[in-house]
Amino acid sequence: MAKELAEAQEKISSLAEELAKAQEKMGADKMMGDSSRKVTEKMKKNM
């Protein structure tokens, strides 16, 4: 049981790191402003 719990906690921490990186990237995109907005619009059109 303890082993499974430890593995689950490792997965959660790695997911949290990925989320933090994604949020940092989003923050950087917001700072870029207009250019990132254009990219977002292109992505929406492609979907």
Short mmCIF file of N, CA and C in Angstrom, two decimals:
data_model
loop_
_atom_site.label_atom_id
_atom_site.label_comp_id
_atom_site.label_asym_id
_atom_site.label_seq_id
_atom_site.Cartn_x
_atom_site.Cartn_y
_atom_site.Cartn_z
N MET A 1 0.83 -1.21 0.00
CA MET A 1 0.00 0.00 0.00
C MET A 1 0.87 1.26 0.00
N ALA A 2 1.90 1.27 0.83
CA ALA A 2 2.77 2.45 0.91
C ALA A 2 3.46 2.71 -0.42
N LYS A 3 3.83 1.62 -1.11
CA LYS A 3 4.51 1.77 -2.41
C LYS A 3 3.59 2.45 -3.42
N GLU A 4 2.32 2.01 -3.47
CA GLU A 4 1.36 2.62 -4.40
C GLU A 4 1.15 4.10 -4.07
N LEU A 5 1.08 4.41 -2.77
CA LEU A 5 0.89 5.79 -2.35
C LEU A 5 2.08 6.65 -2.79
N ALA A 6 3.28 6.12 -2.60
CA ALA A 6 4.49 6.85 -2.99
C ALA A 6 4.49 7.09 -4.50
N GLU A 7 4.12 6.07 -5.27
CA GLU A 7 4.08 6.22 -6.73
C GLU A 7 3.05 7.27 -7.14
N ALA A 8 1.89 7.25 -6.48
CA ALA A 8 0.85 8.23 -6.79
C ALA A 8 1.33 9.65 -6.48
N GLN A 9 2.02 9.80 -5.35
CA GLN A 9 2.54 11.12 -4.98
C GLN A 9 3.58 11.60 -5.98
N GLU A 10 4.42 10.68 -6.49
CA GLU A 10 5.41 11.06 -7.51
C GLU A 10 4.71 11.54 -8.77
N LYS A 11 3.65 10.83 -9.18
CA LYS A 11 2.90 11.24 -10.38
C LYS A 11 2.29 12.62 -10.18
N ILE A 12 1.71 12.84 -9.00
CA ILE A 12 1.08 14.13 -8.71
C ILE A 12 2.12 15.25 -8.75
N SER A 13 3.28 15.02 -8.16
CA SER A 13 4.30 16.08 -8.15
C SER A 13 4.82 16.35 -9.55
N SER A 14 4.96 15.31 -10.38
CA SER A 14 5.44 15.55 -11.75
C SER A 14 4.38 16.28 -12.56
N LEU A 15 3.10 15.96 -12.33
CA LEU A 15 2.02 16.67 -13.01
C LEU A 15 1.98 18.13 -12.56
N ALA A 16 2.19 18.36 -11.28
CA ALA A 16 2.20 19.73 -10.76
C ALA A 16 3.33 20.53 -11.39
N GLU A 17 4.50 19.89 -11.59
CA GLU A 17 5.62 20.57 -12.24
C GLU A 17 5.25 20.93 -13.67
N GLU A 18 4.62 19.98 -14.39
CA GLU A 18 4.22 20.24 -15.77
C GLU A 18 3.23 21.40 -15.83
N LEU A 19 2.28 21.42 -14.88
CA LEU A 19 1.29 22.49 -14.83
C LEU A 19 1.97 23.83 -14.58
N ALA A 20 2.92 23.85 -13.65
CA ALA A 20 3.64 25.09 -13.36
C ALA A 20 4.38 25.59 -14.59
N LYS A 21 5.02 24.67 -15.33
CA LYS A 21 5.73 25.06 -16.55
C LYS A 21 4.75 25.63 -17.57
N ALA A 22 3.60 24.98 -17.71
CA ALA A 22 2.59 25.44 -18.67
C ALA A 22 2.10 26.83 -18.29
N GLN A 23 1.88 27.06 -16.98
CA GLN A 23 1.42 28.37 -16.53
C GLN A 23 2.48 29.43 -16.77
N GLU A 24 3.76 29.08 -16.57
CA GLU A 24 4.84 30.03 -16.85
C GLU A 24 4.84 30.40 -18.32
N LYS A 25 4.65 29.39 -19.17
CA LYS A 25 4.65 29.61 -20.62
C LYS A 25 3.47 30.51 -20.99
N MET A 26 2.31 30.25 -20.39
CA MET A 26 1.14 31.09 -20.66
C MET A 26 1.41 32.53 -20.23
N GLY A 27 2.05 32.70 -19.09
CA GLY A 27 2.39 34.03 -18.61
C GLY A 27 3.32 34.74 -19.58
N ALA A 28 4.31 34.00 -20.10
CA ALA A 28 5.24 34.59 -21.07
C ALA A 28 4.49 34.98 -22.34
N ASP A 29 3.54 34.14 -22.76
CA ASP A 29 2.74 34.45 -23.95
C ASP A 29 1.92 35.72 -23.73
N LYS A 30 1.37 35.88 -22.54
CA LYS A 30 0.57 37.08 -22.24
C LYS A 30 1.45 38.33 -22.32
N MET A 31 2.69 38.22 -21.86
CA MET A 31 3.61 39.35 -21.91
C MET A 31 3.90 39.73 -23.37
N MET A 32 3.94 38.73 -24.25
CA MET A 32 4.18 39.02 -25.67
C MET A 32 2.99 39.72 -26.30
N GLY A 33 1.81 39.48 -25.73
CA GLY A 33 0.63 40.24 -26.14
C GLY A 33 0.06 39.89 -27.50
N ASP A 34 0.09 40.86 -28.41
CA ASP A 34 -0.58 40.73 -29.70
C ASP A 34 -0.13 39.50 -30.48
N SER A 35 1.16 39.20 -30.50
CA SER A 35 1.64 38.09 -31.30
C SER A 35 1.05 36.77 -30.81
N SER A 36 0.95 36.60 -29.48
CA SER A 36 0.39 35.36 -28.96
C SER A 36 -1.11 35.29 -29.26
N ARG A 37 -1.78 36.43 -29.26
CA ARG A 37 -3.21 36.45 -29.57
C ARG A 37 -3.44 35.98 -31.01
N LYS A 38 -2.57 36.43 -31.91
CA LYS A 38 -2.68 36.01 -33.31
C LYS A 38 -2.48 34.51 -33.43
N VAL A 39 -1.51 33.98 -32.70
CA VAL A 39 -1.25 32.54 -32.72
C VAL A 39 -2.46 31.78 -32.20
N THR A 40 -3.06 32.29 -31.12
CA THR A 40 -4.25 31.65 -30.55
C THR A 40 -5.39 31.64 -31.54
N GLU A 41 -5.59 32.75 -32.25
CA GLU A 41 -6.66 32.81 -33.26
C GLU A 41 -6.42 31.81 -34.37
N LYS A 42 -5.16 31.67 -34.81
CA LYS A 42 -4.82 30.69 -35.85
C LYS A 42 -5.14 29.28 -35.36
N MET A 43 -4.79 28.99 -34.11
CA MET A 43 -5.05 27.67 -33.55
C MET A 43 -6.54 27.39 -33.51
N LYS A 44 -7.34 28.38 -33.13
CA LYS A 44 -8.79 28.21 -33.08
C LYS A 44 -9.35 27.92 -34.46
N LYS A 45 -8.83 28.61 -35.48
CA LYS A 45 -9.29 28.39 -36.85
C LYS A 45 -8.96 26.98 -37.31
N ASN A 46 -7.79 26.48 -36.91
CA ASN A 46 -7.35 25.15 -37.33
C ASN A 46 -8.14 24.03 -36.66
N MET A 47 -8.74 24.30 -35.52
CA MET A 47 -9.46 23.26 -34.79
C MET A 47 -10.74 22.87 -35.50
#
